[in-house]
Coordinates of C-alpha atoms and ligand atoms in Angstrom, one line a residue:
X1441 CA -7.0 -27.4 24.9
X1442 CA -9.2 -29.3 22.4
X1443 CA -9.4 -33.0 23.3
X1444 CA -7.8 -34.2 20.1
X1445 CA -4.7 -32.3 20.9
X1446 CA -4.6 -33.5 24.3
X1447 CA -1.5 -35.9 23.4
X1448 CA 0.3 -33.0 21.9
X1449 CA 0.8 -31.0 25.0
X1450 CA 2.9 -33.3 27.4
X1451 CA 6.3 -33.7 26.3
X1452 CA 7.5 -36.5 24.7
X1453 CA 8.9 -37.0 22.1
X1454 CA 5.9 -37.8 19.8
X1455 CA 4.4 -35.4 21.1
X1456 CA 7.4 -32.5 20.7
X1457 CA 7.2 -33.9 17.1
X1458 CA 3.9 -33.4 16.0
X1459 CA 4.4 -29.8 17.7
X1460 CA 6.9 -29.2 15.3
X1461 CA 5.0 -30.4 12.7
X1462 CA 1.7 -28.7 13.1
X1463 CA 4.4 -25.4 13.0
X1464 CA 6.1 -26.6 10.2
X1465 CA 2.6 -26.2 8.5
X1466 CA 1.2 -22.7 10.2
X1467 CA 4.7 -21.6 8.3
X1468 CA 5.1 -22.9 5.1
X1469 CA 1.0 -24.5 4.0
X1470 CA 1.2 -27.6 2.9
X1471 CA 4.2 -30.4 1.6
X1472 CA 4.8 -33.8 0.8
X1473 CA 6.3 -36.0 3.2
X1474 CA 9.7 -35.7 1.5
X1475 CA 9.5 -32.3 2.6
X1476 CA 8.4 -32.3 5.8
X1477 CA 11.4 -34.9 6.5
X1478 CA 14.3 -32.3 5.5
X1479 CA 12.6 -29.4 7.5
X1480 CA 12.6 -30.8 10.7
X1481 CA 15.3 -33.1 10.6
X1482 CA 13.7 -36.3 11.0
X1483 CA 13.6 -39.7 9.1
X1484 CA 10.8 -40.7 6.2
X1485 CA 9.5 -43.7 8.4
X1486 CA 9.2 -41.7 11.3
X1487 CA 7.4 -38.8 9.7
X1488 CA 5.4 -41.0 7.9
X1489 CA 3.8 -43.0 11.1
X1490 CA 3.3 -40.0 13.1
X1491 CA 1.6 -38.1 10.3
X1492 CA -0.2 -41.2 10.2
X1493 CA -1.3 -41.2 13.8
X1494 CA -2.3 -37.3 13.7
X1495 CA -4.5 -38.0 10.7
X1496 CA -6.2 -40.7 13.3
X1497 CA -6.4 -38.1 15.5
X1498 CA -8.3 -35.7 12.8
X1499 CA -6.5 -32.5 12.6
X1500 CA -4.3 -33.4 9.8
X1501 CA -5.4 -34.4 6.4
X1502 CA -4.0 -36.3 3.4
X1503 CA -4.7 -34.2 0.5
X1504 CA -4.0 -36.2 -2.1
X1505 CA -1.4 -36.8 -4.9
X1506 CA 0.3 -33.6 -6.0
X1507 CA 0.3 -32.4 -9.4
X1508 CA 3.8 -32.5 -11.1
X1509 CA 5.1 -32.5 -14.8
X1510 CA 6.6 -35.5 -14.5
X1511 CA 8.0 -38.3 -12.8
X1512 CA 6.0 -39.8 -9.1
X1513 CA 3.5 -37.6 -7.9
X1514 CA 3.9 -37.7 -3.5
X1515 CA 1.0 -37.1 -1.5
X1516 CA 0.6 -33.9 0.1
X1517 CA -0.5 -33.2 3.5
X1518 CA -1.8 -30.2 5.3
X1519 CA -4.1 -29.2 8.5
X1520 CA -7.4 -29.8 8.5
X1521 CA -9.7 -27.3 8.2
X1522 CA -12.4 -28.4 10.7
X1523 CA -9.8 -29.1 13.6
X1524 CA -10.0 -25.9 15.2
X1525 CA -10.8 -22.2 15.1
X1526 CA -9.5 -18.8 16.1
X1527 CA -11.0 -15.6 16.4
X1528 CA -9.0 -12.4 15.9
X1529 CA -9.9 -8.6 16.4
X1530 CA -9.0 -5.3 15.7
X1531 CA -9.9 -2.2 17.8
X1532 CA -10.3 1.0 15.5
X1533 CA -10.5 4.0 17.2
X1534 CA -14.0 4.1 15.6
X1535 CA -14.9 0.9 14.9
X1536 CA -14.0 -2.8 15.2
X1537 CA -13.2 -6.1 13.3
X1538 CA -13.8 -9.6 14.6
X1539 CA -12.6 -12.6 12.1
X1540 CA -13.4 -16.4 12.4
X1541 CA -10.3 -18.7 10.9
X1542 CA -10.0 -22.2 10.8
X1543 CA -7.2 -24.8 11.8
X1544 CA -6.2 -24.0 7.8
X1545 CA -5.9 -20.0 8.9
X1546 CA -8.5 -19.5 5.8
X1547 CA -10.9 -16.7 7.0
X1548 CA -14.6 -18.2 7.4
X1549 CA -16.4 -15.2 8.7
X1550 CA -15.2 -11.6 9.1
X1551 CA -17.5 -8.4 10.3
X1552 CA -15.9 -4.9 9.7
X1553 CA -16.4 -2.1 11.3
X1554 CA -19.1 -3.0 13.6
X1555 CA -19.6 0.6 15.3
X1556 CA -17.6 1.3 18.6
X1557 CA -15.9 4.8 19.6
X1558 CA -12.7 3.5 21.1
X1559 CA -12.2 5.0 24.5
X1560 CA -9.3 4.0 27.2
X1561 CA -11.8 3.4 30.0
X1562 CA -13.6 0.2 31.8
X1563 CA -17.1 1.0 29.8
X1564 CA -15.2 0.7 26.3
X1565 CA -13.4 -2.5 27.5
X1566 CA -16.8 -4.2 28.6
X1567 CA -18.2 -3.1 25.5
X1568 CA -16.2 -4.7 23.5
X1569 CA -15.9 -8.1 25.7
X1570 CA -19.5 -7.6 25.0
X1571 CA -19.2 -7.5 20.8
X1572 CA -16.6 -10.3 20.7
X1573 CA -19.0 -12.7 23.0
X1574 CA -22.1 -11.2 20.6
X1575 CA -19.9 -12.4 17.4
X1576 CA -18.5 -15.4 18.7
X1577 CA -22.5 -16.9 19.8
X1578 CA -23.5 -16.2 16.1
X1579 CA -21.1 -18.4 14.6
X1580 CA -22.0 -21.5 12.8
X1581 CA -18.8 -23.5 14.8
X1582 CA -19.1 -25.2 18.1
X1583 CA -17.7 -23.0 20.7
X1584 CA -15.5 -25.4 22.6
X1585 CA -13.5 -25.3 19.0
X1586 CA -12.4 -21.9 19.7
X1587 CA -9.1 -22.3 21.0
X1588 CA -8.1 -18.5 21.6
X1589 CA -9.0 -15.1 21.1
X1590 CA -6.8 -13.2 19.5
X1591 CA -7.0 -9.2 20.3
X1592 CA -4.5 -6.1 18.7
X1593 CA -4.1 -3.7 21.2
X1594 CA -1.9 -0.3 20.0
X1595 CA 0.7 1.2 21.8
X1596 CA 3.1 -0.8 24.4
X1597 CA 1.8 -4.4 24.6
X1598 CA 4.2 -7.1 26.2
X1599 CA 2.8 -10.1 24.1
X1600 CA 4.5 -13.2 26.7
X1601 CA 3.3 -11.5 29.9
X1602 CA 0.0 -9.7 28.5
X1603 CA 0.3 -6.4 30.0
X1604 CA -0.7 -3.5 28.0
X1605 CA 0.6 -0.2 29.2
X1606 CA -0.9 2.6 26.6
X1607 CA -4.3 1.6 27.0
X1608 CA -7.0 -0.3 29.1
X1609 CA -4.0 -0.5 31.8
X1610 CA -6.5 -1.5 34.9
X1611 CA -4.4 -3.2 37.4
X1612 CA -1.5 -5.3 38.5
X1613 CA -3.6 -8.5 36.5
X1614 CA -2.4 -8.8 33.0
X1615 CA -4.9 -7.5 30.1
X1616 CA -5.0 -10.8 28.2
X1617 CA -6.3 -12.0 32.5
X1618 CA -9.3 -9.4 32.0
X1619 CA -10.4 -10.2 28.6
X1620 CA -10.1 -14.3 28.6
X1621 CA -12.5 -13.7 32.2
X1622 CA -15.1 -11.1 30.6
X1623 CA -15.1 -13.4 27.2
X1624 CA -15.0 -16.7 28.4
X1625 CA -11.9 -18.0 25.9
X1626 CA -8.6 -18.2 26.5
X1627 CA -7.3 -14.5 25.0
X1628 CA -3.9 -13.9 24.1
X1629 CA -3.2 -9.7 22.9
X1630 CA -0.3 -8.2 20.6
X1631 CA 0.5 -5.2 19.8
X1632 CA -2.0 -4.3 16.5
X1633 CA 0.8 -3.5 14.3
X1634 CA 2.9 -6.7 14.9
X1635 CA -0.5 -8.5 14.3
X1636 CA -0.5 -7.1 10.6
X1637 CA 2.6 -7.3 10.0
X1638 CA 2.6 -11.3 10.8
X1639 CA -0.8 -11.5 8.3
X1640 CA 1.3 -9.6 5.9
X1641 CA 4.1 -12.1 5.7
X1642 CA 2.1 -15.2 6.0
X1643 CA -0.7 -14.3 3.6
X1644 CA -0.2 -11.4 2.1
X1645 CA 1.5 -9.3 -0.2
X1646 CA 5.3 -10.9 1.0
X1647 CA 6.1 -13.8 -0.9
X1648 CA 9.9 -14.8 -0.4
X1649 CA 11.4 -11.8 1.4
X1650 CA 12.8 -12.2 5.0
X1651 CA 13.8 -9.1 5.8
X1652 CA 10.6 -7.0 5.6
X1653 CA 9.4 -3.6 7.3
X1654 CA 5.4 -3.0 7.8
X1655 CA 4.2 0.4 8.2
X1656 CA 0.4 1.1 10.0
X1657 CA -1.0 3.8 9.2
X1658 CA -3.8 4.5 11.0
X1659 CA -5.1 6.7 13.3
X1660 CA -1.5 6.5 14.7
X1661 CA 1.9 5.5 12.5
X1662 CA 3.8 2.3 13.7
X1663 CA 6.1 -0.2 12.0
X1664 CA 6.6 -3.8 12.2
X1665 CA 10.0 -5.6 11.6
X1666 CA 10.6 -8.9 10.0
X1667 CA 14.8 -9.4 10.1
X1668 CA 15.8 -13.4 8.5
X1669 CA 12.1 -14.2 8.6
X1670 CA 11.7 -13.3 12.4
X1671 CA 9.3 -10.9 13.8
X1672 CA 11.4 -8.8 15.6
X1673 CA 9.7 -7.6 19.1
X1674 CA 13.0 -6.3 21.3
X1675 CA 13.3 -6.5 24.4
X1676 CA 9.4 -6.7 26.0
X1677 CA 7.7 -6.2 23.0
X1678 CA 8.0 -2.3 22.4
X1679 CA 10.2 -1.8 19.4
X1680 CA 8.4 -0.3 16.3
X1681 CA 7.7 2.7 17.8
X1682 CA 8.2 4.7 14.9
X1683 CA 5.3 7.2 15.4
X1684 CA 7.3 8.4 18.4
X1685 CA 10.4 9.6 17.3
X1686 CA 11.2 13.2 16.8
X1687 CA 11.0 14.6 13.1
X1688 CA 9.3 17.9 13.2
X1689 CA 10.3 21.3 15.1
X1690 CA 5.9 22.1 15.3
X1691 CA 5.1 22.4 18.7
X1692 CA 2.5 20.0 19.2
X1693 CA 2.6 18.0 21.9
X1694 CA 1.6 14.8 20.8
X1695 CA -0.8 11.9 23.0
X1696 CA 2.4 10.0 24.4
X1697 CA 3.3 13.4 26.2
X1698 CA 6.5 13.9 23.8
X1699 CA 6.9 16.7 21.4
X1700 CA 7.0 16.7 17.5
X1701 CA 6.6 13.2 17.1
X1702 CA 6.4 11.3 13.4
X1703 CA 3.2 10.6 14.5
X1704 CA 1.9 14.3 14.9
X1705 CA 2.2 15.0 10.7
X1706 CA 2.2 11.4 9.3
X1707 CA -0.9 9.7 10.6
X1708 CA -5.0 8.9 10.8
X1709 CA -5.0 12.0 13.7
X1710 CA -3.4 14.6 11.5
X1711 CA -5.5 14.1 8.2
X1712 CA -8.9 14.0 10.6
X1713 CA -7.9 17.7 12.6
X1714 CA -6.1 19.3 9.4
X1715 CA -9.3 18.3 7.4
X1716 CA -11.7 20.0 10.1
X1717 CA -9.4 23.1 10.4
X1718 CA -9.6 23.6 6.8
X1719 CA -13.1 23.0 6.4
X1720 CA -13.6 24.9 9.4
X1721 CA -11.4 27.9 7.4
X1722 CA -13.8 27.9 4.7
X1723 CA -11.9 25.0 2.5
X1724 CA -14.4 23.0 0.2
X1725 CA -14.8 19.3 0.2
X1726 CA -17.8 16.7 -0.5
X1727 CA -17.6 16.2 3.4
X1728 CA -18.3 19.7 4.6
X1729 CA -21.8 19.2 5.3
X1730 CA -21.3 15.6 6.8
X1731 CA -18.9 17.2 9.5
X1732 CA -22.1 19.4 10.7
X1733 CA -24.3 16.9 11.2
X1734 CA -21.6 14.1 13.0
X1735 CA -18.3 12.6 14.1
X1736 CA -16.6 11.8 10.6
X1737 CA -14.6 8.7 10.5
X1738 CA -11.1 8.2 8.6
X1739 CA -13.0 5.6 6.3
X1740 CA -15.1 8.5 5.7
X1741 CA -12.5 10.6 4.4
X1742 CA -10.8 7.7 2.7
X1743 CA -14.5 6.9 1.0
X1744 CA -14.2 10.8 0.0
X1745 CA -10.6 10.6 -1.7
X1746 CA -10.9 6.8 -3.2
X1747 CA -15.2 7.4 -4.2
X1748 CA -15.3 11.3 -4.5
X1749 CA -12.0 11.7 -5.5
X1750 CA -12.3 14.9 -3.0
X1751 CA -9.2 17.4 -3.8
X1752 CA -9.2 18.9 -0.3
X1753 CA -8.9 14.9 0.9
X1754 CA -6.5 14.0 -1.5
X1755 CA -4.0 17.0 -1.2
X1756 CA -4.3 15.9 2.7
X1757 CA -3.3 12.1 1.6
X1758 CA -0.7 13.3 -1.0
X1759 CA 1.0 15.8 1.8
X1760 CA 1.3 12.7 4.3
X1761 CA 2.5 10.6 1.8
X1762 CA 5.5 12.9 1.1
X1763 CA 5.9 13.6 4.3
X1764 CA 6.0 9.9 5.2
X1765 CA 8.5 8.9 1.8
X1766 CA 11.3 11.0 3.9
X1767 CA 11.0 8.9 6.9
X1768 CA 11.2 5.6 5.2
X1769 CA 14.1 6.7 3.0
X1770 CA 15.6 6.6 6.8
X1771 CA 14.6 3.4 8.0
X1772 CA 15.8 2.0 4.2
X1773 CA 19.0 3.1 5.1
X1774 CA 19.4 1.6 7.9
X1775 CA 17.9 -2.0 7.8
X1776 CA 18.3 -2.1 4.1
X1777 CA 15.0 -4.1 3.5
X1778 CA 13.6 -6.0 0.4
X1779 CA 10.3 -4.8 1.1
X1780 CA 8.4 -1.6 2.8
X1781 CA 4.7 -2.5 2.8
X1782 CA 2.3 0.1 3.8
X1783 CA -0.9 -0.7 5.4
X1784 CA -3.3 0.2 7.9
X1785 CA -6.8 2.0 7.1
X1786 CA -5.0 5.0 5.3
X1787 CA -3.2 2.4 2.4
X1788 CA -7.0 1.9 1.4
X1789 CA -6.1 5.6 -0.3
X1790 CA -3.1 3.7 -2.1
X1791 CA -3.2 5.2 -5.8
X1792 CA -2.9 8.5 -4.0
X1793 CA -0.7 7.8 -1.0
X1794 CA 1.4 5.3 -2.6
X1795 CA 3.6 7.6 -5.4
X1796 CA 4.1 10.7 -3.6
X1797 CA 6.0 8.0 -1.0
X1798 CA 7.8 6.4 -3.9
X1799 CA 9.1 10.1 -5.1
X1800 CA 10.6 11.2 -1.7
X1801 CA 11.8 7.8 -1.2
X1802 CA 13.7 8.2 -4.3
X1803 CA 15.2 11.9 -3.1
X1804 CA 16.3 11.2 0.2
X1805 CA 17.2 7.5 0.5
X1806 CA 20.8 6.5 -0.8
X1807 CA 20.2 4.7 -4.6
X1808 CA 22.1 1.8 -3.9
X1809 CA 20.5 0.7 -0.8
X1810 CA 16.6 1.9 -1.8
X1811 CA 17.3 0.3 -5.1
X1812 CA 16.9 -3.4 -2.8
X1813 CA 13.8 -2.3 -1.4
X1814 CA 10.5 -2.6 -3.2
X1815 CA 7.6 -0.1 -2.0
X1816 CA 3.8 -2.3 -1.9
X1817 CA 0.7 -1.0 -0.2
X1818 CA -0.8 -4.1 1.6
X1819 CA -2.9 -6.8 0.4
X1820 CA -5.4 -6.8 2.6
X1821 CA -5.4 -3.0 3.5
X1822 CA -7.8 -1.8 6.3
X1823 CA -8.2 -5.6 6.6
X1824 CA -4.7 -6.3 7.7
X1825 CA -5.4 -5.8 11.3
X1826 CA -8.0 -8.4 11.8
X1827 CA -6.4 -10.9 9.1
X1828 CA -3.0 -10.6 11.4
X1829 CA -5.2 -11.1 14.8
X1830 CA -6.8 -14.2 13.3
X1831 CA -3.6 -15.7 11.9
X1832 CA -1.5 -15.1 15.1
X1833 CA -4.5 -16.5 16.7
X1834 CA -3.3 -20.2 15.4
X1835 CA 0.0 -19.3 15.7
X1836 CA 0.2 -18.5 19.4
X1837 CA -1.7 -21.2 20.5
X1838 CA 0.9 -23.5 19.1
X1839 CA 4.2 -21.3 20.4
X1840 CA 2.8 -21.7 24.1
X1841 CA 2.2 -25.5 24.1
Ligands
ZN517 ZN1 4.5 10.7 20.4

């Protein structure tokens, strides 16, 4: 840990305090005094000399008088920006995202899709140790103010122990053990679509919701569930495995060994081999010479639908979104949500995904409970990945203290 939060990791009660308070801001952004007070239970004078001491210590910062209407105008007070820094990433299955935040969780620097074909072997792993070292050297910020590495891994990830199980499962040492050794930082990993869906809610297109459900779609499909505000993570971190359940009777056998799975019609994998069998059938589209000359990408095919508006791409996008409307008008009736946002690289393709889900919605979901629930694409779209990393890259580091 940084020096000047040496006093904030031993525990007294100053000390369990200012803890709270440097949470009370990751949550809510800034807040007068006043405010801070009611929220964590504590008395004016006491907040007010140990806000005082932690803007000694330099990582919290009087911002000045807050504008009002009328009447006294209270200082507000918020982290400061300089304190500290996070890094987050996000491994696409063709390419990955590295973002620098500061102590504020404002993005500073962020590099998409720097090339890397995602492979669940040792080579891949040490490539990208090798990309996130590479990223973190060229950054403007002094490296001992990197408190933790933030990394989005899909599939089963147990976030507290930092074992991942669907990929780069080595050994009996915990993944987060392998990466913080190969890096050099103290790493801390998530599952990728809990990652977004914490970006999401913090910073993104949620503004006073609580009881919120995420869906990635990606190369796979997964969801993330917010219930009163709470990321909810189940037992060992596995629930939101959406993408895994049975929906279809079509005989494919799907990459987690099951068969039918949401995942094997709604998702990234599905557009890119239906695409290729219909190009390879004699179907048209702006990316049938592309495909002979190399790998194409899903950005590729979501460059063709949003840039090219490409029919043969966008009948592909529409069929998925349908397809995709049924299950949610599921999932709305059972956790009766205020919001369904969808991201992940696909919701870049949101005027064309986005109402085909709206209209089976609409058909198959009961009208009283769907009538709570309001449908979004994300705000940051294929950016929500390496927003969430960065974000729950301050976050965790002030949960484990
Ligand atoms: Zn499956």
């Amino acid at each position: 840990m940084l020096k000047i939060f040496e006093n904030i990791t031993n525990n007294t009660k100053d000390a369990l305090n200012k803890r709270k308070i440097i949470k009370q801001f990751i949550n809510d952004g800034d807040m007068t005094l006043n405010n801070l007070a009611s929220n964590i239970n504590l008395s004016i004078p006491t907040v007010t000399r140990i806000i005082n001491e932690m803007i000694d210590e330099k990582y919290i910062q009087d911002l000045g008088k807050l504008k009002t209407a009328e009447g006294r105008h209270p200082n507000l007070y918020g982290l400061n920006a300089e304190a500290a820094y996070f890094i987050g990433v996000d491994i696409e299955h063709f390419g990955i995202n590295i973002g620098l935040c500061n102590f504020r969780g404002e993005i500073v620097n962020l590099k998409t899709r720097i090339p890397h074909k995602f492979e669940n072997t040792k080579e891949s792993f040490n490539t990208i140790c090798a990309i996130i070292k590479d990223f973190i050297k060229a950054q403007d910020v002094k490296e001992d103010k990197i408190l933790n590495v933030q990394i989005n891994i899909s599939g089963r990830v147990n976030p507290k122990t930092g074992y991942s199980y669907s990929i780069f499962y080595f050994d009996e040492t915990p993944l987060s053990e392998h990466f913080s050794k190969k890096i050099g930082h103290h790493v801390s990993i998530d599952n990728d679509t809990r990652a977004m869906t914490y970006g999401e809610y913090l910073s993104g297109n949620v503004t006073e919701e609580k009881n919120i459900i995420f869906v990635n779609l990606s190369w796979g499909i997964a969801i993330g569930i917010i219930i009163n505000g709470q990321i909810y993570t189940g037992k060992s971190g596995f629930a939101g495995e959406f993408g895994h359940v049975k929906a279809f009777d079509n005989e494919v056998i799907c990459h987690c060994g099951k068969k039918g799975c949401i995942e094997t019609e709604i998702s990234g994998s599905y557009l890119y081999k239906t695409l290729l069998e219909e190009i390879n059938n004699g179907a048209v589209s702006t990316l049938s010479q592309t495909v002979k000359k190399r790998e194409i990408t899903l950005n590729d095919i979501i460059d063709a639908v949003v840039d090219k508006e490409d029919v043969l791409c966008i009948k592909l996008v529409e069929e998925i979104g349908s397809k995709l409307g049924e299950q949610l008008a599921m999932l709305i009736n059972i956790f009766n949500p205020e919001s369904i946002i969808i991201g992940g690289t696909l919701s870049e393709a949101k005027t064309y995904l986005i109402p085909p889900i709206k209209t089976t919605v609409r058909r198959y979901s009961l009208n009283l409970v769907s009538r709570d629930s309001q449908l979004l694409p994300s705000k940051f779209t294929g950016k929500s990945g390496v927003i969430g990393a960065c974000l729950l890259s301050r976050k965790k580091i002030f949960d484990d203290v």
